[in-house]
Short mmCIF file of C-alpha atoms and ligand atoms in Angstrom, two decimals:
data_model
loop_
_atom_site.label_atom_id
_atom_site.label_comp_id
_atom_site.label_asym_id
_atom_site.label_seq_id
_atom_site.Cartn_x
_atom_site.Cartn_y
_atom_site.Cartn_z
CA UNK P 1 -13.84 -81.52 -2.28
CA UNK P 2 -16.10 -82.33 0.80
CA UNK P 3 -14.69 -81.07 3.93
CA UNK P 4 -16.11 -81.33 7.58
CA UNK P 5 -15.43 -77.50 8.56
CA UNK P 6 -15.85 -74.61 6.04
CA UNK P 7 -12.66 -74.52 3.85
CA UNK P 8 -13.01 -71.05 2.89
CA UNK P 9 -13.16 -67.50 4.26
CA UNK P 10 -15.44 -65.76 1.89
CA UNK P 11 -13.70 -66.26 -1.75
CA UNK P 12 -10.34 -66.97 -0.01
CA UNK P 13 -8.57 -70.18 1.57
CA UNK P 14 -9.52 -73.68 0.19
CA UNK P 15 -7.32 -76.45 -0.83
CA UNK P 16 -5.17 -75.87 -3.91
CA UNK P 17 -2.78 -78.99 -3.57
CA UNK P 18 -2.05 -82.18 -5.54
CA UNK P 19 -4.50 -84.93 -5.43
CA UNK P 20 -2.04 -86.96 -3.36
CA UNK P 21 -2.25 -84.63 -0.48
CA UNK P 22 -6.14 -84.75 -0.25
CA UNK P 23 -6.37 -87.77 2.01
CA UNK P 24 -3.73 -86.33 4.45
CA UNK P 25 -5.75 -83.00 4.69
CA UNK P 26 -8.84 -84.99 5.35
CA UNK P 27 -7.08 -87.19 7.86
CA UNK P 28 -5.77 -83.92 9.62
CA UNK P 29 -9.12 -82.34 9.61
CA UNK P 30 -10.87 -85.28 11.07
CA UNK P 31 -8.06 -85.57 13.72
CA UNK P 32 -8.54 -81.92 14.67
CA UNK P 33 -12.44 -82.12 14.88
CA UNK P 34 -12.16 -85.22 17.00
CA UNK P 35 -9.55 -83.75 19.39
CA UNK P 36 -11.70 -80.64 19.74
CA UNK P 37 -14.46 -82.69 21.26
CA UNK P 38 -11.97 -84.88 23.32
CA UNK P 39 -11.50 -83.68 26.84
CA UNK P 40 -8.46 -85.81 27.41
CA UNK P 41 -6.88 -83.98 24.53
CA UNK P 42 -7.96 -80.55 25.74
CA UNK P 43 -6.69 -81.32 29.19
CA UNK P 44 -3.34 -82.45 27.85
CA UNK P 45 -2.92 -79.43 25.69
CA UNK P 46 -4.21 -76.75 28.38
CA UNK P 47 -1.86 -78.45 30.90
CA UNK P 48 1.18 -78.14 28.79
CA UNK P 49 0.31 -74.54 27.78
CA UNK P 50 0.26 -73.90 31.55
CA UNK P 51 3.19 -76.09 32.87
CA UNK P 52 5.51 -75.86 29.72
CA UNK P 53 4.72 -72.71 27.69
CA UNK P 54 4.20 -70.57 30.75
CA UNK P 55 0.51 -69.57 30.28
CA UNK P 56 -1.27 -67.39 30.61
CA UNK P 57 1.02 -64.67 29.65
CA UNK P 58 0.48 -61.37 31.59
CA UNK P 59 -0.82 -58.14 30.30
CA UNK P 60 1.64 -55.09 31.18
CA UNK P 61 0.55 -51.47 31.34
CA UNK P 62 3.14 -49.48 29.58
CA UNK P 63 2.95 -46.60 31.74
CA UNK P 64 6.09 -44.66 30.93
CA UNK P 65 5.41 -45.03 27.08
CA UNK P 66 1.76 -43.92 27.70
CA UNK P 67 2.84 -40.87 29.67
CA UNK P 68 5.32 -39.79 27.17
CA UNK P 69 3.10 -40.13 24.28
CA UNK P 70 0.45 -38.09 26.27
CA UNK P 71 -2.69 -39.78 24.94
CA UNK P 72 -4.37 -43.24 25.10
CA UNK P 73 -2.91 -45.89 27.66
CA UNK P 74 -1.22 -48.65 26.03
CA UNK P 75 -1.07 -52.14 27.31
CA UNK P 76 0.93 -55.07 26.10
CA UNK P 77 -0.09 -58.78 25.86
CA UNK P 78 3.26 -60.44 26.67
CA UNK P 79 3.66 -63.33 24.26
CA UNK P 80 7.45 -62.72 24.53
CA UNK P 81 7.20 -64.38 27.87
CA UNK P 82 6.16 -67.69 26.16
CA UNK P 83 8.81 -70.47 26.38
CA UNK P 84 11.17 -70.10 23.48
CA UNK P 85 10.20 -66.25 23.28
CA UNK P 86 7.14 -65.82 21.16
CA UNK P 87 3.66 -67.03 20.20
CA UNK P 88 4.69 -69.73 17.87
CA UNK P 89 4.96 -72.34 20.35
CA UNK P 90 1.18 -72.22 21.22
CA UNK P 91 0.57 -73.66 17.74
CA UNK P 92 3.40 -75.89 17.59
CA UNK P 93 2.42 -77.69 20.72
CA UNK P 94 -1.18 -78.19 19.51
CA UNK P 95 -0.12 -79.60 16.08
CA UNK P 96 2.39 -81.87 17.67
CA UNK P 97 -0.05 -83.28 20.04
CA UNK P 98 -2.24 -83.80 16.91
CA UNK P 99 0.47 -85.66 15.15
CA UNK P 100 0.76 -88.05 18.03
CA UNK P 101 -2.95 -88.59 17.95
CA UNK P 102 -2.62 -89.51 14.31
CA UNK P 103 0.00 -91.78 15.18
CA UNK P 104 2.75 -90.01 13.31
CA UNK P 105 6.17 -89.92 14.86
CA UNK P 106 7.71 -87.57 12.55
CA UNK P 107 7.18 -83.84 11.83
CA UNK P 108 8.53 -81.66 9.16
CA UNK P 109 8.40 -77.96 9.34
CA UNK P 110 9.47 -74.87 7.45
CA UNK P 111 11.35 -71.88 8.82
CA UNK P 112 12.48 -68.63 7.76
CA UNK P 113 14.24 -66.88 10.63
CA UNK P 114 14.17 -70.05 12.66
CA UNK P 115 11.60 -69.04 15.18
CA UNK P 116 8.94 -71.64 13.94
CA UNK P 117 11.82 -74.01 13.46
CA UNK P 118 12.86 -73.72 17.16
CA UNK P 119 9.35 -73.99 18.41
CA UNK P 120 8.81 -77.17 16.35
CA UNK P 121 12.08 -78.70 17.50
CA UNK P 122 11.15 -77.86 21.27
CA UNK P 123 7.75 -79.50 21.21
CA UNK P 124 9.09 -82.52 19.37
CA UNK P 125 11.82 -83.07 22.07
CA UNK P 126 9.10 -82.68 24.69
CA UNK P 127 6.80 -85.37 22.89
CA UNK P 128 9.51 -87.67 21.48
CA UNK P 129 8.85 -87.06 17.85
CA UNK P 130 11.42 -86.90 15.01
CA UNK P 131 11.85 -83.48 13.75
CA UNK P 132 13.09 -82.18 10.36
CA UNK P 133 13.26 -78.63 9.56
CA UNK P 134 13.59 -77.18 6.02
CA UNK P 135 15.62 -73.81 6.09
CA UNK P 136 16.81 -71.74 3.02
CA UNK P 137 20.53 -71.63 2.85
CA UNK P 138 20.52 -67.88 2.79
CA UNK P 139 18.46 -68.00 6.07
CA UNK P 140 20.70 -70.41 7.59
CA UNK P 141 23.69 -68.16 7.23
CA UNK P 142 21.53 -65.10 8.45
CA UNK P 143 20.20 -66.90 11.58
CA UNK P 144 22.90 -69.19 12.58
CA UNK P 145 22.08 -69.25 16.44
CA UNK P 146 18.69 -70.58 15.80
CA UNK P 147 20.17 -73.40 13.54
CA UNK P 148 22.40 -74.46 16.61
CA UNK P 149 19.26 -74.29 18.98
CA UNK P 150 17.25 -76.79 16.73
CA UNK P 151 20.21 -79.08 16.44
CA UNK P 152 20.90 -78.95 20.30
CA UNK P 153 17.22 -79.91 20.54
CA UNK P 154 17.69 -82.97 18.41
CA UNK P 155 16.14 -81.63 15.20
CA UNK P 156 17.65 -82.03 11.76
CA UNK P 157 18.13 -78.87 9.70
CA UNK P 158 17.87 -79.55 5.92
CA UNK P 159 19.46 -76.55 3.98
CA UNK P 160 17.40 -75.54 1.00
CA UNK P 161 19.35 -74.62 -2.17
CA UNK P 162 16.40 -74.01 -4.47
CA UNK P 163 14.89 -70.90 -5.80
CA UNK P 164 15.74 -67.69 -3.63
CA UNK P 165 16.75 -70.13 -0.74
CA UNK P 166 14.79 -68.50 1.57
CA UNK P 167 11.28 -69.23 3.20
CA UNK P 168 9.02 -69.84 0.21
CA UNK P 169 11.40 -72.40 -0.95
CA UNK P 170 11.58 -74.18 2.40
CA UNK P 171 7.71 -74.41 2.50
CA UNK P 172 7.99 -76.18 -1.09
CA UNK P 173 10.47 -78.60 0.22
CA UNK P 174 8.49 -79.31 3.38
CA UNK P 175 5.39 -80.02 1.44
CA UNK P 176 7.52 -82.26 -0.88
CA UNK P 177 8.89 -84.35 2.02
CA UNK P 178 5.14 -84.64 3.40
CA UNK P 179 3.80 -85.88 0.08
CA UNK P 180 6.51 -88.61 0.13
CA UNK P 181 6.20 -89.50 3.72
CA UNK P 182 2.68 -88.97 4.45
CA UNK P 183 1.99 -92.16 6.27
CA UNK P 184 4.38 -91.30 9.12
CA UNK P 185 4.90 -87.65 8.92
CA UNK P 186 2.92 -84.53 9.93
CA UNK P 187 3.63 -81.14 8.21
CA UNK P 188 3.59 -78.86 11.15
CA UNK P 189 2.98 -75.61 9.42
CA UNK P 190 3.86 -72.29 11.29
CA UNK P 191 1.33 -69.56 10.52
CA UNK P 192 -2.45 -69.21 9.47
CA UNK P 193 -1.72 -70.08 5.98
CA UNK P 194 -1.60 -73.16 3.59
CA UNK P 195 -4.45 -75.23 2.39
CA UNK P 196 -7.52 -75.97 4.59
CA UNK P 197 -7.62 -77.09 7.56
CA UNK P 198 -4.43 -75.27 8.49
CA UNK P 199 -5.56 -71.65 8.74
CA UNK P 200 -8.43 -72.81 11.01
CA UNK P 201 -6.27 -75.15 13.07
CA UNK P 202 -3.49 -72.31 13.71
CA UNK P 203 -6.30 -69.90 14.52
CA UNK P 204 -7.61 -72.20 17.11
CA UNK P 205 -4.36 -72.89 18.79
CA UNK P 206 -3.39 -69.18 18.79
CA UNK P 207 -6.81 -68.07 19.97
CA UNK P 208 -5.64 -68.87 23.52
CA UNK P 209 -3.95 -65.39 23.22
CA UNK P 210 -7.44 -63.49 22.53
CA UNK P 211 -9.51 -65.46 25.00
CA UNK P 212 -6.77 -64.72 27.69
CA UNK P 213 -6.41 -61.05 26.72
CA UNK P 214 -10.01 -60.25 26.65
CA UNK P 215 -10.78 -61.70 30.29
CA UNK P 216 -7.42 -60.21 31.67
CA UNK P 217 -7.94 -56.73 30.08
CA UNK P 218 -11.59 -56.40 31.34
CA UNK P 219 -10.51 -57.49 34.69
CA UNK P 220 -7.63 -55.02 34.88
CA UNK P 221 -9.40 -52.00 33.32
CA UNK P 222 -13.18 -52.72 33.76
CA UNK P 223 -13.67 -52.30 29.97
CA UNK P 224 -12.61 -53.47 26.53
CA UNK P 225 -9.79 -51.56 24.71
CA UNK P 226 -10.83 -49.04 22.36
CA UNK P 227 -8.27 -50.27 19.80
CA UNK P 228 -6.25 -53.54 19.33
CA UNK P 229 -3.00 -53.68 17.28
CA UNK P 230 -1.03 -56.76 16.12
CA UNK P 231 1.61 -57.38 13.48
CA UNK P 232 0.78 -59.47 10.56
CA UNK P 233 3.20 -61.86 8.94
CA UNK P 234 1.45 -65.01 7.70
CA UNK P 235 -1.11 -63.75 10.30
CA UNK P 236 -1.23 -66.10 13.23
CA UNK P 237 -0.35 -63.92 16.23
CA UNK P 238 -2.70 -61.39 14.91
CA UNK P 239 -5.58 -63.76 14.32
CA UNK P 240 -5.04 -65.39 17.84
CA UNK P 241 -5.66 -62.03 19.54
CA UNK P 242 -8.14 -60.74 17.14
CA UNK P 243 -10.45 -63.84 17.63
CA UNK P 244 -10.97 -62.75 21.01
CA UNK P 245 -12.47 -59.45 20.02
CA UNK P 246 -13.85 -59.69 16.63
CA UNK P 247 -17.33 -60.03 17.92
CA UNK P 248 -16.99 -56.58 19.91
CA UNK P 249 -17.93 -54.14 17.35
CA UNK P 250 -16.80 -51.30 19.80
CA UNK P 251 -13.21 -52.53 19.55
CA UNK P 252 -11.41 -51.24 16.33
CA UNK P 253 -8.87 -53.56 15.05
CA UNK P 254 -5.44 -53.06 13.21
CA UNK P 255 -3.18 -55.30 11.57
CA UNK P 256 0.31 -53.99 10.87
CA UNK P 257 2.16 -55.22 7.80
CA UNK P 258 5.78 -54.57 7.04
CA UNK P 259 6.51 -51.53 5.07
CA UNK P 260 10.15 -52.12 4.59
CA UNK P 261 12.00 -49.21 3.07
CA UNK P 262 8.71 -47.66 2.04
CA UNK P 263 5.79 -48.78 -0.10
CA UNK P 264 7.06 -46.50 -3.06
CA UNK P 265 10.46 -48.28 -2.86
CA UNK P 266 8.91 -51.67 -3.74
CA UNK P 267 11.12 -53.24 -1.09
CA UNK P 268 8.50 -54.32 1.62
CA UNK P 269 6.02 -57.00 2.37
CA UNK P 270 2.72 -55.10 2.51
CA UNK P 271 0.48 -57.37 0.71
CA UNK P 272 -2.52 -55.05 1.21
CA UNK P 273 -0.47 -51.86 1.47
CA UNK P 274 0.76 -52.09 -2.22
CA UNK P 275 -2.20 -52.40 -4.77
CA UNK P 276 0.22 -52.41 -7.66
CA UNK P 277 1.64 -55.76 -6.52
CA UNK P 278 -0.53 -57.23 -3.95
CA UNK P 279 -3.30 -59.19 -5.84
CA UNK P 280 -5.38 -62.29 -5.39
CA UNK P 281 -3.55 -65.45 -6.34
CA UNK P 282 -2.62 -68.93 -5.12
CA UNK P 283 0.25 -69.82 -3.01
CA UNK P 284 1.24 -72.88 -0.90
CA UNK P 285 -2.22 -74.29 -1.21
CA UNK P 286 -4.38 -71.42 -0.37
CA UNK P 287 -6.07 -68.37 -2.32
CA UNK P 288 -5.11 -65.16 -0.85
CA UNK P 289 -3.37 -61.79 -1.41
CA UNK P 290 -0.03 -62.36 -2.78
CA UNK P 291 2.87 -59.97 -3.90
CA UNK P 292 3.32 -60.68 -7.46
CA UNK P 293 4.36 -59.20 -10.71
CA UNK P 294 2.35 -58.75 -13.96
CA UNK P 295 2.88 -62.34 -14.84
CA UNK P 296 2.01 -63.75 -11.63
CA UNK P 297 5.59 -64.46 -10.50
CA UNK P 298 6.00 -64.16 -6.68
CA UNK P 299 7.87 -60.74 -5.92
CA UNK P 300 10.67 -60.85 -3.51
CA UNK P 301 9.87 -59.15 -0.28
CA UNK P 302 12.00 -56.97 2.15
CA UNK P 303 11.56 -56.54 5.92
CA UNK P 304 13.94 -55.83 8.73
CA UNK P 305 12.08 -58.31 10.53
CA UNK P 306 12.28 -61.72 9.04
CA UNK P 307 8.93 -62.96 10.59
CA UNK P 308 7.08 -60.42 8.52
CA UNK P 309 8.98 -61.06 5.33
CA UNK P 310 6.81 -63.19 3.36
CA UNK P 311 4.95 -62.53 0.05
CA UNK P 312 1.25 -63.72 1.16
CA UNK P 313 -0.97 -63.25 4.00
CA UNK P 314 -3.46 -65.70 5.69
CA UNK P 315 -6.78 -66.10 3.73
CA UNK P 316 -8.88 -65.04 6.78
CA UNK P 317 -7.04 -61.80 6.88
CA UNK P 318 -8.08 -61.16 3.34
CA UNK P 319 -11.79 -61.67 4.19
CA UNK P 320 -11.58 -59.34 7.40
CA UNK P 321 -10.02 -56.75 5.09
CA UNK P 322 -12.84 -56.92 2.59
CA UNK P 323 -15.57 -56.75 5.22
CA UNK P 324 -13.50 -53.88 6.82
CA UNK P 325 -13.64 -55.37 10.40
CA UNK P 326 -10.07 -55.17 10.57
CA UNK P 327 -8.10 -52.20 9.24
CA UNK P 328 -4.61 -53.22 7.69
CA UNK P 329 -1.75 -50.56 7.76
CA UNK P 330 2.06 -50.82 7.33
CA UNK P 331 5.10 -49.56 9.42
CA UNK P 332 8.73 -48.99 7.88
CA UNK P 333 11.76 -50.68 8.94
CA UNK P 334 12.92 -47.35 10.49
CA UNK P 335 9.70 -46.68 12.41
CA UNK P 336 9.98 -50.25 13.87
CA UNK P 337 13.57 -49.67 14.99
CA UNK P 338 12.68 -46.54 16.64
CA UNK P 339 9.71 -48.25 18.34
CA UNK P 340 12.18 -51.05 19.54
CA UNK P 341 14.48 -48.53 21.08
CA UNK P 342 11.63 -46.62 22.75
CA UNK P 343 10.22 -49.72 24.37
CA UNK P 344 13.73 -50.92 25.52
CA UNK P 345 14.47 -47.58 27.18
CA UNK P 346 11.03 -46.87 28.57
CA UNK P 347 9.63 -50.07 29.59
CA UNK P 348 12.55 -52.45 30.12
CA UNK P 349 11.26 -54.83 27.46
CA UNK P 350 13.38 -55.75 24.32
CA UNK P 351 10.39 -56.50 21.62
CA UNK P 352 11.09 -58.69 18.43
CA UNK P 353 11.25 -56.52 15.55
CA UNK P 354 8.12 -58.08 14.22
CA UNK P 355 6.20 -56.98 17.33
CA UNK P 356 7.92 -53.48 17.15
CA UNK P 357 5.86 -52.80 14.03
CA UNK P 358 2.82 -53.33 16.38
CA UNK P 359 4.31 -51.01 18.95
CA UNK P 360 5.01 -48.25 16.40
CA UNK P 361 1.58 -48.15 14.95
CA UNK P 362 0.28 -47.88 18.57
CA UNK P 363 2.65 -45.12 19.16
CA UNK P 364 1.10 -43.31 16.25
CA UNK P 365 -2.50 -43.87 17.38
CA UNK P 366 -2.09 -43.06 21.09
CA UNK P 367 -1.35 -39.29 20.89
CA UNK P 368 -4.68 -38.61 18.91
CA UNK P 369 -6.71 -40.50 21.67
CA UNK P 370 -7.99 -39.40 24.98
CA UNK P 371 -6.28 -40.08 28.18
CA UNK P 372 -9.13 -42.21 29.37
CA UNK P 373 -8.92 -44.42 26.15
CA UNK P 374 -6.90 -47.64 25.79
CA UNK P 375 -4.87 -49.67 23.24
CA UNK P 376 -3.97 -53.13 23.54
CA UNK P 377 -0.75 -54.29 21.65
CA UNK P 378 0.08 -57.96 21.20
CA UNK P 379 3.76 -58.19 21.85
CA UNK P 380 4.16 -61.29 19.94
CA UNK P 381 7.71 -62.09 20.88
CA UNK P 382 11.10 -61.07 22.47
CA UNK P 383 13.67 -59.38 20.50
CA UNK P 384 16.83 -61.35 21.75
CA UNK P 385 16.81 -63.12 18.44
CA UNK P 386 17.24 -59.63 16.58
CA UNK P 387 20.07 -58.33 18.48
CA UNK P 388 22.79 -59.06 15.59
CA UNK P 389 20.49 -57.35 13.06
CA UNK P 390 19.93 -54.34 15.34
CA UNK P 391 23.57 -53.96 16.37
CA UNK P 392 24.79 -54.10 12.81
CA UNK P 393 22.30 -51.30 11.60
CA UNK P 394 23.18 -49.13 14.69
CA UNK P 395 26.92 -49.73 13.76
CA UNK P 396 26.14 -48.87 10.20
CA UNK P 397 24.53 -45.60 11.16
CA UNK P 398 27.53 -44.44 13.15
C1 PLP Z 1 6.87 -65.34 13.04
C2 PLP Z 1 6.75 -64.19 14.03
C3 PLP Z 1 5.71 -63.28 13.70
C4 PLP Z 1 5.00 -63.25 12.43
O1 PLP Z 1 4.22 -64.34 12.21
P1 PLP Z 1 2.63 -64.39 12.19
O2 PLP Z 1 2.14 -65.78 11.80
O3 PLP Z 1 2.27 -63.32 11.41
O4 PLP Z 1 2.23 -64.26 13.76
C5 PLP Z 1 5.52 -62.28 14.46
N1 PLP Z 1 6.16 -62.05 15.45
C6 PLP Z 1 7.04 -62.91 15.97
C7 PLP Z 1 7.76 -62.73 17.35
C8 PLP Z 1 7.33 -64.01 15.20
O5 PLP Z 1 8.37 -64.96 15.57
#
């Protein structure tokens, strides 16, 4: 299929979708390319990022944490301070504006923990779009406050009862709805995944993190960070911040997957970290690394953080891993929970459990580095949404 922009990242990515969706993907790509060249669209997007999302988000020097570790100085890019508490709204806002540009008055979205659902419901309320969010029954039970938030914002939450009743089934349902209602509906996909042009669009809307961070960091410290760390679920917050530094060969970049209960346990979401299960496959319209069994069936994943708990990783990350430009590693539930507590006590910040994986890895790196060196961590979201999880784990340990 002829696309305007490159549809692949090396051998990964592409458009593995039913024929009926190709016109919609072409329409989306064209609208995106046109909007990138349209100063009116860009002014509206940038204006709302400032006045509604609260950008630019600051960079905070984690001084007490750095002192305690006794090595490199750790800095945090504060996406937790975005409206709705995480980076996801950057992409949701961009895509909602695109939906309007295409004359579509309805968006459908998938959600696991509910964060992308809340971001989608929020921007839909702002822009007057009808919003339908598909969410697995299991996730609805686990993440009830976010269901209420979406409903208060005027969205319809549709319980998904097929399969494992979690995120991957919700994506299937959202795609099914989109196929049926493609004339009026935009599929507002929440991470750097899915068929082309989604990974490219999501990267572009999240690249604001990297663009800001590069400028802010050099202004604050007079140089670039020696190391850059972000957590990788589908891969959107990470590709957003990485994009600002990929052309700086002196910045070493790390993506952190969910190690769950440890790779050996089999209960994790480390697509790159477990070569026995993480292999190239096709899922939700894209070719990438997927956790699967011998027969190519998608494996169940586990992470204490819902946002990292997905069997596939965005296709651009697969390419960055092959080229070794980015190093991928993983952090266990336990290490993430420890990093969560440490950041709370030492810095007065409650990080999301997803972001705690990145903090935990930075805490491993810092003591081995010099005091004149620096690490920049993308703090992708705030931890308020995780309090129930954390409190019930703490209660269980007592
Ligand atoms: C959803 C989420 C993630 C994981 O998604 P990516 O697309 O990999 O960024 C990470 N952190 C937070 C706070 C999230 O809500």
